Amino acid sequence: MSGMESISTPKRTKEIIQRYGFSFKKSLGQNFLIDQNILDKIVEAAELDKAGGALEIGPGIGALTERLAMAAGAVTAVEIDRRLIPILRDVLSPYPHVKVRNDDVLNVDLKALFADDFASVDKVSVVANLPYYVTTPILMKLLEEKLPLDNIVVMIQKEVAERMAASPGGKEYGSLSIAVQYYSEPELVCIVPRTVFIPQPNVESAVIRLKVREHPPVEVADEKHFFEVVQASFTQRRKTIANNLKARYFAEEGRERLEALLAEAGIEPTRRGETLSLAEYAKLSDVLLAAGIV
Ligand code: SAM
């Protein structure tokens, strides 16, 4: 770090903010990390090395980016806020293998970005302290596009992390758990208090690691239908699976046909959506598809 203090120390963060006259935008989820231990934990969880790359979403003033630059061979950081770009270029100038892009990550063609920025590395991790207002769309985009990703290590709202990692049977388990677990193996790394950010967010946070799967844990005939059946099964959490499916697919077909198909899938009609495993949803959606229902 050429003898310089880290960007992320409270002192240097304040200095940078003052020097550039930066003001935080709450609407962009701007809560910057100022805790060295947490930054180290995030980077460690991503298991980076110089032969690999890191994609950061929302670098802010570069607190985490600098750590990634030290650990990875190629780093790309996508930041939506134009005001941060000159700051980033300045504070990250000691790291020529860091590329800063000014864009909304939701509009970025990630396949093209990977081809341009990560052609020379053998694996890529996404590492970020995410803006909480768009956590789910960002993570689903990363997972659904089936990018050549090794893992995703992100700071997110604690409740969302718990939902992503939840097992069947609990009240946190829902369509988000199933979607995330279809594409990855989630693991909670640590719970993080509000005090490690400036300004402090209104919620507690957690670091979660998603080890991206090479193949889904269950085989389904049609992914789109699988996720649709999962969504339908959680429409009203307190209703049984039979009642949720009836409302969505069996208005005309009738209850008897629904119960016959549930029996074929090996699922009791009185169960609730939150008790079904991924394998059971896979079976159910295949049965409904084969019967021409979905
Ligand atoms: N990485 C920095 C840190 O840890 O100190 C900042 C994290 S802050 C929680 C989230 C960052 O994401 C902000 O810099 C914000 O401007 C940026 N951001 C918000 N929405 C974004 C989007 N759609 N695409 C890219 N960056 C975004």
PDB file of C-alpha atoms in Angstrom, residues 6-289:
ATOM      1  CA  SER A   6      -5.936   2.262   4.200  1.00  0.00           C
ATOM      2  CA  ILE A   7      -8.733   4.143   2.446  1.00  0.00           C
ATOM      3  CA  SER A   8     -11.140   2.542   4.909  1.00  0.00           C
ATOM      4  CA  THR A   9      -9.824   3.836   8.237  1.00  0.00           C
ATOM      5  CA  PRO A  10     -12.309   6.257   9.792  1.00  0.00           C
ATOM      6  CA  LYS A  11      -9.714   9.019   9.640  1.00  0.00           C
ATOM      7  CA  ARG A  12      -8.858   8.608   5.965  1.00  0.00           C
ATOM      8  CA  THR A  13     -12.489   8.045   4.953  1.00  0.00           C
ATOM      9  CA  LYS A  14     -13.439  11.357   6.571  1.00  0.00           C
ATOM     10  CA  GLU A  15     -10.477  13.072   4.926  1.00  0.00           C
ATOM     11  CA  ILE A  16     -11.433  11.808   1.469  1.00  0.00           C
ATOM     12  CA  ILE A  17     -15.074  12.787   1.926  1.00  0.00           C
ATOM     13  CA  GLN A  18     -14.064  16.270   3.024  1.00  0.00           C
ATOM     14  CA  ARG A  19     -11.407  16.802   0.395  1.00  0.00           C
ATOM     15  CA  TYR A  20     -13.833  16.021  -2.435  1.00  0.00           C
ATOM     16  CA  GLY A  21     -16.866  17.609  -0.785  1.00  0.00           C
ATOM     17  CA  PHE A  22     -18.794  14.339  -1.093  1.00  0.00           C
ATOM     18  CA  SER A  23     -22.287  14.075   0.383  1.00  0.00           C
ATOM     19  CA  PHE A  24     -23.976  10.701   0.981  1.00  0.00           C
ATOM     20  CA  LYS A  25     -27.060   9.764  -1.008  1.00  0.00           C
ATOM     21  CA  LYS A  26     -29.372   7.607   1.053  1.00  0.00           C
ATOM     22  CA  SER A  27     -31.383   6.652  -2.030  1.00  0.00           C
ATOM     23  CA  LEU A  28     -28.288   4.883  -3.438  1.00  0.00           C
ATOM     24  CA  GLY A  29     -27.702   2.855  -0.283  1.00  0.00           C
ATOM     25  CA  GLN A  30     -24.449   4.660   0.479  1.00  0.00           C
ATOM     26  CA  ASN A  31     -23.106   3.301   3.766  1.00  0.00           C
ATOM     27  CA  PHE A  32     -19.329   3.063   3.649  1.00  0.00           C
ATOM     28  CA  LEU A  33     -17.309   0.501   5.592  1.00  0.00           C
ATOM     29  CA  ILE A  34     -14.767   1.775   8.095  1.00  0.00           C
ATOM     30  CA  ASP A  35     -13.890  -1.434   9.951  1.00  0.00           C
ATOM     31  CA  GLN A  36     -10.635  -3.163   9.040  1.00  0.00           C
ATOM     32  CA  ASN A  37     -11.603  -6.534  10.564  1.00  0.00           C
ATOM     33  CA  ILE A  38     -14.850  -6.794   8.634  1.00  0.00           C
ATOM     34  CA  LEU A  39     -13.119  -5.864   5.387  1.00  0.00           C
ATOM     35  CA  ASP A  40     -10.520  -8.571   6.029  1.00  0.00           C
ATOM     36  CA  LYS A  41     -13.251 -11.131   6.756  1.00  0.00           C
ATOM     37  CA  ILE A  42     -15.060 -10.326   3.504  1.00  0.00           C
ATOM     38  CA  VAL A  43     -11.909 -10.644   1.423  1.00  0.00           C
ATOM     39  CA  GLU A  44     -10.833 -13.848   3.190  1.00  0.00           C
ATOM     40  CA  ALA A  45     -14.222 -15.466   2.558  1.00  0.00           C
ATOM     41  CA  ALA A  46     -13.830 -14.887  -1.191  1.00  0.00           C
ATOM     42  CA  GLU A  47     -10.570 -16.917  -1.255  1.00  0.00           C
ATOM     43  CA  LEU A  48      -8.988 -14.671  -3.856  1.00  0.00           C
ATOM     44  CA  ASP A  49      -5.562 -15.082  -5.379  1.00  0.00           C
ATOM     45  CA  LYS A  50      -3.470 -13.300  -7.984  1.00  0.00           C
ATOM     46  CA  ALA A  51      -4.530 -15.716 -10.711  1.00  0.00           C
ATOM     47  CA  GLY A  52      -8.181 -14.798 -10.124  1.00  0.00           C
ATOM     48  CA  GLY A  53     -10.394 -11.761 -10.577  1.00  0.00           C
ATOM     49  CA  ALA A  54     -12.921  -9.847  -8.497  1.00  0.00           C
ATOM     50  CA  LEU A  55     -16.003  -7.938  -9.567  1.00  0.00           C
ATOM     51  CA  GLU A  56     -17.135  -5.338  -7.065  1.00  0.00           C
ATOM     52  CA  ILE A  57     -20.555  -3.728  -7.198  1.00  0.00           C
ATOM     53  CA  GLY A  58     -20.771  -0.265  -5.648  1.00  0.00           C
ATOM     54  CA  PRO A  59     -17.187   0.562  -4.630  1.00  0.00           C
ATOM     55  CA  GLY A  60     -18.105   3.847  -2.900  1.00  0.00           C
ATOM     56  CA  ILE A  61     -14.762   5.553  -2.202  1.00  0.00           C
ATOM     57  CA  GLY A  62     -12.815   2.320  -2.631  1.00  0.00           C
ATOM     58  CA  ALA A  63     -12.559   0.870   0.901  1.00  0.00           C
ATOM     59  CA  LEU A  64     -13.098  -2.710  -0.236  1.00  0.00           C
ATOM     60  CA  THR A  65     -11.712  -2.153  -3.743  1.00  0.00           C
ATOM     61  CA  GLU A  66      -8.282  -1.432  -2.321  1.00  0.00           C
ATOM     62  CA  ARG A  67      -8.318  -4.727  -0.374  1.00  0.00           C
ATOM     63  CA  LEU A  68      -9.443  -6.572  -3.516  1.00  0.00           C
ATOM     64  CA  ALA A  69      -6.642  -4.943  -5.500  1.00  0.00           C
ATOM     65  CA  MET A  70      -4.135  -6.367  -3.056  1.00  0.00           C
ATOM     66  CA  ALA A  71      -5.611  -9.868  -3.194  1.00  0.00           C
ATOM     67  CA  ALA A  72      -6.694 -10.407  -6.823  1.00  0.00           C
ATOM     68  CA  GLY A  73      -5.053 -10.230 -10.252  1.00  0.00           C
ATOM     69  CA  ALA A  74      -7.805  -8.188 -11.933  1.00  0.00           C
ATOM     70  CA  VAL A  75     -10.497  -6.056 -10.312  1.00  0.00           C
ATOM     71  CA  THR A  76     -13.477  -4.350 -11.917  1.00  0.00           C
ATOM     72  CA  ALA A  77     -15.690  -2.078  -9.847  1.00  0.00           C
ATOM     73  CA  VAL A  78     -19.072  -0.888 -11.142  1.00  0.00           C
ATOM     74  CA  GLU A  79     -20.333   2.301  -9.500  1.00  0.00           C
ATOM     75  CA  ILE A  80     -23.595   4.049 -10.380  1.00  0.00           C
ATOM     76  CA  ASP A  81     -22.795   7.413  -8.761  1.00  0.00           C
ATOM     77  CA  ARG A  82     -20.919   9.621 -11.212  1.00  0.00           C
ATOM     78  CA  ARG A  83     -19.650  11.845  -8.375  1.00  0.00           C
ATOM     79  CA  LEU A  84     -17.576   8.946  -7.021  1.00  0.00           C
ATOM     80  CA  ILE A  85     -15.722   8.184 -10.255  1.00  0.00           C
ATOM     81  CA  PRO A  86     -13.004  10.894 -10.035  1.00  0.00           C
ATOM     82  CA  ILE A  87     -12.493  10.026  -6.347  1.00  0.00           C
ATOM     83  CA  LEU A  88     -12.085   6.343  -7.162  1.00  0.00           C
ATOM     84  CA  ARG A  89      -9.684   7.039 -10.028  1.00  0.00           C
ATOM     85  CA  ASP A  90      -7.617   9.172  -7.703  1.00  0.00           C
ATOM     86  CA  VAL A  91      -7.492   7.002  -4.574  1.00  0.00           C
ATOM     87  CA  LEU A  92      -7.034   3.800  -6.584  1.00  0.00           C
ATOM     88  CA  SER A  93      -4.286   5.182  -8.839  1.00  0.00           C
ATOM     89  CA  PRO A  94      -1.618   2.978  -7.157  1.00  0.00           C
ATOM     90  CA  TYR A  95      -3.447  -0.092  -8.537  1.00  0.00           C
ATOM     91  CA  PRO A  96      -3.275  -0.249 -12.345  1.00  0.00           C
ATOM     92  CA  HIS A  97      -5.085  -3.628 -12.455  1.00  0.00           C
ATOM     93  CA  VAL A  98      -8.272  -2.018 -11.088  1.00  0.00           C
ATOM     94  CA  LYS A  99     -10.848  -0.867 -13.616  1.00  0.00           C
ATOM     95  CA  VAL A 100     -13.667   1.457 -12.560  1.00  0.00           C
ATOM     96  CA  ARG A 101     -16.852   1.532 -14.614  1.00  0.00           C
ATOM     97  CA  ASN A 102     -19.566   4.138 -14.155  1.00  0.00           C
ATOM     98  CA  ASP A 103     -22.814   2.240 -14.609  1.00  0.00           C
ATOM     99  CA  ASP A 104     -25.915   0.824 -12.986  1.00  0.00           C
ATOM    100  CA  VAL A 105     -24.981  -2.827 -12.507  1.00  0.00           C
ATOM    101  CA  LEU A 106     -28.538  -3.838 -13.386  1.00  0.00           C
ATOM    102  CA  ASN A 107     -28.003  -2.406 -16.890  1.00  0.00           C
ATOM    103  CA  VAL A 108     -24.581  -3.911 -17.478  1.00  0.00           C
ATOM    104  CA  ASP A 109     -24.095  -6.707 -19.998  1.00  0.00           C
ATOM    105  CA  LEU A 110     -22.196  -8.928 -17.574  1.00  0.00           C
ATOM    106  CA  LYS A 111     -21.220 -11.568 -20.141  1.00  0.00           C
ATOM    107  CA  ALA A 112     -19.520  -8.855 -22.207  1.00  0.00           C
ATOM    108  CA  LEU A 113     -17.912  -7.388 -19.084  1.00  0.00           C
ATOM    109  CA  PHE A 114     -16.496 -10.792 -18.153  1.00  0.00           C
ATOM    110  CA  ALA A 115     -15.134 -11.271 -21.691  1.00  0.00           C
ATOM    111  CA  ASP A 116     -13.500  -7.817 -21.645  1.00  0.00           C
ATOM    112  CA  ASP A 117     -12.170  -7.611 -18.103  1.00  0.00           C
ATOM    113  CA  PHE A 118     -11.598 -11.173 -16.949  1.00  0.00           C
ATOM    114  CA  ALA A 119     -10.253 -12.952 -20.033  1.00  0.00           C
ATOM    115  CA  SER A 120      -6.853 -13.403 -18.401  1.00  0.00           C
ATOM    116  CA  VAL A 121      -7.942 -14.821 -15.029  1.00  0.00           C
ATOM    117  CA  ASP A 122      -8.883 -18.387 -14.201  1.00  0.00           C
ATOM    118  CA  LYS A 123     -11.803 -17.680 -11.829  1.00  0.00           C
ATOM    119  CA  VAL A 124     -13.888 -14.723 -10.702  1.00  0.00           C
ATOM    120  CA  SER A 125     -15.573 -13.801  -7.423  1.00  0.00           C
ATOM    121  CA  VAL A 126     -18.135 -11.100  -6.838  1.00  0.00           C
ATOM    122  CA  VAL A 127     -17.295  -9.226  -3.664  1.00  0.00           C
ATOM    123  CA  ALA A 128     -19.394  -6.307  -2.459  1.00  0.00           C
ATOM    124  CA  ASN A 129     -20.966  -4.319   0.306  1.00  0.00           C
ATOM    125  CA  LEU A 130     -24.224  -4.103  -1.611  1.00  0.00           C
ATOM    126  CA  PRO A 131     -26.680  -1.214  -1.750  1.00  0.00           C
ATOM    127  CA  TYR A 132     -29.550  -2.762   0.248  1.00  0.00           C
ATOM    128  CA  TYR A 133     -32.389  -1.317  -1.853  1.00  0.00           C
ATOM    129  CA  VAL A 134     -31.381  -3.543  -4.792  1.00  0.00           C
ATOM    130  CA  THR A 135     -29.825  -6.598  -3.105  1.00  0.00           C
ATOM    131  CA  THR A 136     -32.197  -9.205  -4.503  1.00  0.00           C
ATOM    132  CA  PRO A 137     -32.319  -7.985  -8.131  1.00  0.00           C
ATOM    133  CA  ILE A 138     -28.518  -7.745  -8.202  1.00  0.00           C
ATOM    134  CA  LEU A 139     -27.953 -11.226  -6.746  1.00  0.00           C
ATOM    135  CA  MET A 140     -30.613 -12.837  -8.931  1.00  0.00           C
ATOM    136  CA  LYS A 141     -29.083 -11.224 -12.022  1.00  0.00           C
ATOM    137  CA  LEU A 142     -25.643 -12.579 -11.079  1.00  0.00           C
ATOM    138  CA  LEU A 143     -27.005 -16.075 -10.448  1.00  0.00           C
ATOM    139  CA  GLU A 144     -29.503 -16.357 -13.303  1.00  0.00           C
ATOM    140  CA  GLU A 145     -27.053 -15.281 -15.981  1.00  0.00           C
ATOM    141  CA  LYS A 146     -24.957 -18.354 -15.148  1.00  0.00           C
ATOM    142  CA  LEU A 147     -21.708 -16.429 -15.275  1.00  0.00           C
ATOM    143  CA  PRO A 148     -18.436 -18.282 -14.778  1.00  0.00           C
ATOM    144  CA  LEU A 149     -18.360 -17.365 -11.094  1.00  0.00           C
ATOM    145  CA  ASP A 150     -16.591 -19.152  -8.287  1.00  0.00           C
ATOM    146  CA  ASN A 151     -18.334 -17.463  -5.398  1.00  0.00           C
ATOM    147  CA  ILE A 152     -20.209 -14.357  -4.329  1.00  0.00           C
ATOM    148  CA  VAL A 153     -19.366 -12.760  -0.992  1.00  0.00           C
ATOM    149  CA  VAL A 154     -21.620  -9.878  -0.071  1.00  0.00           C
ATOM    150  CA  MET A 155     -22.666  -7.720   2.826  1.00  0.00           C
ATOM    151  CA  ILE A 156     -26.446  -7.506   2.871  1.00  0.00           C
ATOM    152  CA  GLN A 157     -29.277  -6.861   5.300  1.00  0.00           C
ATOM    153  CA  LYS A 158     -29.227  -9.528   8.040  1.00  0.00           C
ATOM    154  CA  GLU A 159     -32.840 -10.643   7.505  1.00  0.00           C
ATOM    155  CA  VAL A 160     -32.265 -11.113   3.779  1.00  0.00           C
ATOM    156  CA  ALA A 161     -29.124 -13.178   4.454  1.00  0.00           C
ATOM    157  CA  GLU A 162     -31.096 -15.381   6.846  1.00  0.00           C
ATOM    158  CA  ARG A 163     -33.822 -15.908   4.264  1.00  0.00           C
ATOM    159  CA  MET A 164     -31.292 -16.871   1.606  1.00  0.00           C
ATOM    160  CA  ALA A 165     -29.652 -19.467   3.847  1.00  0.00           C
ATOM    161  CA  ALA A 166     -32.874 -20.827   5.434  1.00  0.00           C
ATOM    162  CA  SER A 167     -33.813 -24.518   5.444  1.00  0.00           C
ATOM    163  CA  PRO A 168     -37.359 -25.855   4.866  1.00  0.00           C
ATOM    164  CA  GLY A 169     -39.707 -25.672   7.836  1.00  0.00           C
ATOM    165  CA  GLY A 170     -38.842 -22.265   9.259  1.00  0.00           C
ATOM    166  CA  LYS A 171     -40.539 -18.953   8.733  1.00  0.00           C
ATOM    167  CA  GLU A 172     -37.532 -17.506   6.892  1.00  0.00           C
ATOM    168  CA  TYR A 173     -37.727 -20.184   4.181  1.00  0.00           C
ATOM    169  CA  GLY A 174     -39.400 -18.976   1.014  1.00  0.00           C
ATOM    170  CA  SER A 175     -39.049 -18.462  -2.726  1.00  0.00           C
ATOM    171  CA  LEU A 176     -35.839 -16.436  -2.198  1.00  0.00           C
ATOM    172  CA  SER A 177     -34.218 -19.333  -0.277  1.00  0.00           C
ATOM    173  CA  ILE A 178     -35.155 -21.716  -3.068  1.00  0.00           C
ATOM    174  CA  ALA A 179     -33.939 -19.453  -5.875  1.00  0.00           C
ATOM    175  CA  VAL A 180     -30.602 -18.778  -4.168  1.00  0.00           C
ATOM    176  CA  GLN A 181     -30.090 -22.424  -3.172  1.00  0.00           C
ATOM    177  CA  TYR A 182     -30.899 -23.651  -6.677  1.00  0.00           C
ATOM    178  CA  TYR A 183     -27.896 -21.742  -8.010  1.00  0.00           C
ATOM    179  CA  SER A 184     -25.562 -21.731  -5.006  1.00  0.00           C
ATOM    180  CA  GLU A 185     -24.674 -23.042  -1.566  1.00  0.00           C
ATOM    181  CA  PRO A 186     -25.170 -20.173   0.897  1.00  0.00           C
ATOM    182  CA  GLU A 187     -23.206 -19.833   4.112  1.00  0.00           C
ATOM    183  CA  LEU A 188     -23.512 -17.036   6.662  1.00  0.00           C
ATOM    184  CA  VAL A 189     -20.032 -15.677   7.321  1.00  0.00           C
ATOM    185  CA  CYS A 190     -20.797 -13.202  10.117  1.00  0.00           C
ATOM    186  CA  ILE A 191     -23.356 -10.809  11.539  1.00  0.00           C
ATOM    187  CA  VAL A 192     -22.286  -7.193  11.354  1.00  0.00           C
ATOM    188  CA  PRO A 193     -23.360  -4.326  13.641  1.00  0.00           C
ATOM    189  CA  ARG A 194     -24.403  -0.916  12.294  1.00  0.00           C
ATOM    190  CA  THR A 195     -21.376   0.753  13.878  1.00  0.00           C
ATOM    191  CA  VAL A 196     -18.947  -0.395  11.163  1.00  0.00           C
ATOM    192  CA  PHE A 197     -20.448   1.987   8.583  1.00  0.00           C
ATOM    193  CA  ILE A 198     -20.673   5.696   7.995  1.00  0.00           C
ATOM    194  CA  PRO A 199     -23.390   6.758   7.953  1.00  0.00           C
ATOM    195  CA  GLN A 200     -24.910   3.924  10.009  1.00  0.00           C
ATOM    196  CA  PRO A 201     -27.756   2.054   8.269  1.00  0.00           C
ATOM    197  CA  ASN A 202     -31.110   1.492  10.006  1.00  0.00           C
ATOM    198  CA  VAL A 203     -30.761  -2.281   9.910  1.00  0.00           C
ATOM    199  CA  GLU A 204     -28.353  -4.970  11.016  1.00  0.00           C
ATOM    200  CA  SER A 205     -26.168  -6.548   8.357  1.00  0.00           C
ATOM    201  CA  ALA A 206     -24.544  -9.871   7.579  1.00  0.00           C
ATOM    202  CA  VAL A 207     -21.867 -11.173   5.264  1.00  0.00           C
ATOM    203  CA  ILE A 208     -23.025 -14.139   3.226  1.00  0.00           C
ATOM    204  CA  ARG A 209     -21.004 -16.371   0.952  1.00  0.00           C
ATOM    205  CA  LEU A 210     -22.697 -18.043  -2.003  1.00  0.00           C
ATOM    206  CA  LYS A 211     -20.596 -20.832  -3.455  1.00  0.00           C
ATOM    207  CA  VAL A 212     -21.856 -20.961  -7.030  1.00  0.00           C
ATOM    208  CA  ARG A 213     -22.901 -24.458  -8.100  1.00  0.00           C
ATOM    209  CA  GLU A 214     -21.682 -26.009 -11.336  1.00  0.00           C
ATOM    210  CA  HIS A 215     -24.954 -27.902 -11.618  1.00  0.00           C
ATOM    211  CA  PRO A 216     -28.274 -27.348  -9.862  1.00  0.00           C
ATOM    212  CA  PRO A 217     -28.893 -29.706  -6.907  1.00  0.00           C
ATOM    213  CA  VAL A 218     -32.120 -30.959  -8.516  1.00  0.00           C
ATOM    214  CA  GLU A 219     -33.040 -31.622 -12.102  1.00  0.00           C
ATOM    215  CA  VAL A 220     -36.132 -29.900 -13.457  1.00  0.00           C
ATOM    216  CA  ALA A 221     -37.737 -30.246 -16.862  1.00  0.00           C
ATOM    217  CA  ASP A 222     -38.203 -26.483 -17.148  1.00  0.00           C
ATOM    218  CA  GLU A 223     -36.591 -23.891 -14.842  1.00  0.00           C
ATOM    219  CA  LYS A 224     -39.071 -21.142 -15.623  1.00  0.00           C
ATOM    220  CA  HIS A 225     -42.008 -23.347 -14.622  1.00  0.00           C
ATOM    221  CA  PHE A 226     -40.176 -24.597 -11.553  1.00  0.00           C
ATOM    222  CA  PHE A 227     -39.741 -21.045 -10.231  1.00  0.00           C
ATOM    223  CA  GLU A 228     -43.307 -20.177 -11.167  1.00  0.00           C
ATOM    224  CA  VAL A 229     -44.670 -23.115  -9.147  1.00  0.00           C
ATOM    225  CA  VAL A 230     -42.489 -22.103  -6.196  1.00  0.00           C
ATOM    226  CA  GLN A 231     -43.813 -18.521  -6.372  1.00  0.00           C
ATOM    227  CA  ALA A 232     -47.396 -19.762  -6.595  1.00  0.00           C
ATOM    228  CA  SER A 233     -46.909 -22.023  -3.563  1.00  0.00           C
ATOM    229  CA  PHE A 234     -45.914 -19.049  -1.383  1.00  0.00           C
ATOM    230  CA  THR A 235     -48.587 -16.619  -2.610  1.00  0.00           C
ATOM    231  CA  GLN A 236     -50.244 -16.715   0.802  1.00  0.00           C
ATOM    232  CA  ARG A 237     -47.836 -18.136   3.325  1.00  0.00           C
ATOM    233  CA  ARG A 238     -50.455 -19.284   5.784  1.00  0.00           C
ATOM    234  CA  LYS A 239     -52.448 -21.203   3.209  1.00  0.00           C
ATOM    235  CA  THR A 240     -51.818 -24.853   2.384  1.00  0.00           C
ATOM    236  CA  ILE A 241     -49.999 -25.814  -0.781  1.00  0.00           C
ATOM    237  CA  ALA A 242     -53.293 -27.168  -2.175  1.00  0.00           C
ATOM    238  CA  ASN A 243     -55.106 -23.867  -1.632  1.00  0.00           C
ATOM    239  CA  ASN A 244     -52.321 -21.790  -3.150  1.00  0.00           C
ATOM    240  CA  LEU A 245     -52.058 -24.049  -6.195  1.00  0.00           C
ATOM    241  CA  LYS A 246     -55.842 -24.183  -6.564  1.00  0.00           C
ATOM    242  CA  ALA A 247     -56.082 -20.398  -6.677  1.00  0.00           C
ATOM    243  CA  ARG A 248     -53.359 -20.178  -9.296  1.00  0.00           C
ATOM    244  CA  TYR A 249     -53.804 -23.191 -11.573  1.00  0.00           C
ATOM    245  CA  PHE A 250     -56.917 -25.192 -10.786  1.00  0.00           C
ATOM    246  CA  ALA A 251     -59.785 -22.717 -10.981  1.00  0.00           C
ATOM    247  CA  GLU A 252     -61.308 -24.812 -13.722  1.00  0.00           C
ATOM    248  CA  GLU A 253     -59.632 -28.192 -13.336  1.00  0.00           C
ATOM    249  CA  GLY A 254     -61.033 -28.720  -9.852  1.00  0.00           C
ATOM    250  CA  ARG A 255     -59.833 -29.990  -6.511  1.00  0.00           C
ATOM    251  CA  GLU A 256     -59.852 -33.694  -7.351  1.00  0.00           C
ATOM    252  CA  ARG A 257     -57.421 -33.354 -10.199  1.00  0.00           C
ATOM    253  CA  LEU A 258     -55.188 -31.155  -8.037  1.00  0.00           C
ATOM    254  CA  GLU A 259     -55.152 -33.749  -5.256  1.00  0.00           C
ATOM    255  CA  ALA A 260     -54.395 -36.532  -7.706  1.00  0.00           C
ATOM    256  CA  LEU A 261     -51.406 -34.637  -9.065  1.00  0.00           C
ATOM    257  CA  LEU A 262     -50.176 -33.756  -5.575  1.00  0.00           C
ATOM    258  CA  ALA A 263     -50.403 -37.466  -4.709  1.00  0.00           C
ATOM    259  CA  GLU A 264     -48.408 -38.283  -7.836  1.00  0.00           C
ATOM    260  CA  ALA A 265     -45.742 -35.848  -6.634  1.00  0.00           C
ATOM    261  CA  GLY A 266     -45.852 -37.443  -3.153  1.00  0.00           C
ATOM    262  CA  ILE A 267     -47.037 -34.269  -1.419  1.00  0.00           C
ATOM    263  CA  GLU A 268     -49.765 -34.064   1.212  1.00  0.00           C
ATOM    264  CA  PRO A 269     -52.277 -31.346   0.216  1.00  0.00           C
ATOM    265  CA  THR A 270     -52.396 -29.994   3.779  1.00  0.00           C
ATOM    266  CA  ARG A 271     -48.711 -29.090   3.842  1.00  0.00           C
ATOM    267  CA  ARG A 272     -47.575 -25.482   3.548  1.00  0.00           C
ATOM    268  CA  GLY A 273     -45.175 -24.200   0.919  1.00  0.00           C
ATOM    269  CA  GLU A 274     -42.548 -23.499   3.547  1.00  0.00           C
ATOM    270  CA  THR A 275     -42.143 -27.210   4.352  1.00  0.00           C
ATOM    271  CA  LEU A 276     -41.248 -28.410   0.844  1.00  0.00           C
ATOM    272  CA  SER A 277     -37.638 -29.097  -0.110  1.00  0.00           C
ATOM    273  CA  LEU A 278     -36.103 -28.163  -3.464  1.00  0.00           C
ATOM    274  CA  ALA A 279     -36.413 -31.796  -4.535  1.00  0.00           C
ATOM    275  CA  GLU A 280     -40.125 -31.786  -3.736  1.00  0.00           C
ATOM    276  CA  TYR A 281     -40.680 -28.568  -5.686  1.00  0.00           C
ATOM    277  CA  ALA A 282     -38.759 -30.071  -8.600  1.00  0.00           C
ATOM    278  CA  LYS A 283     -40.986 -33.148  -8.568  1.00  0.00           C
ATOM    279  CA  LEU A 284     -44.146 -31.071  -8.200  1.00  0.00           C
ATOM    280  CA  SER A 285     -43.314 -28.722 -11.062  1.00  0.00           C
ATOM    281  CA  ASP A 286     -42.399 -31.654 -13.333  1.00  0.00           C
ATOM    282  CA  VAL A 287     -45.708 -33.390 -12.532  1.00  0.00           C
ATOM    283  CA  LEU A 288     -47.703 -30.202 -13.198  1.00  0.00           C
ATOM    284  CA  LEU A 289     -45.792 -29.600 -16.427  1.00  0.00           C
TER     285      LEU A 289
END
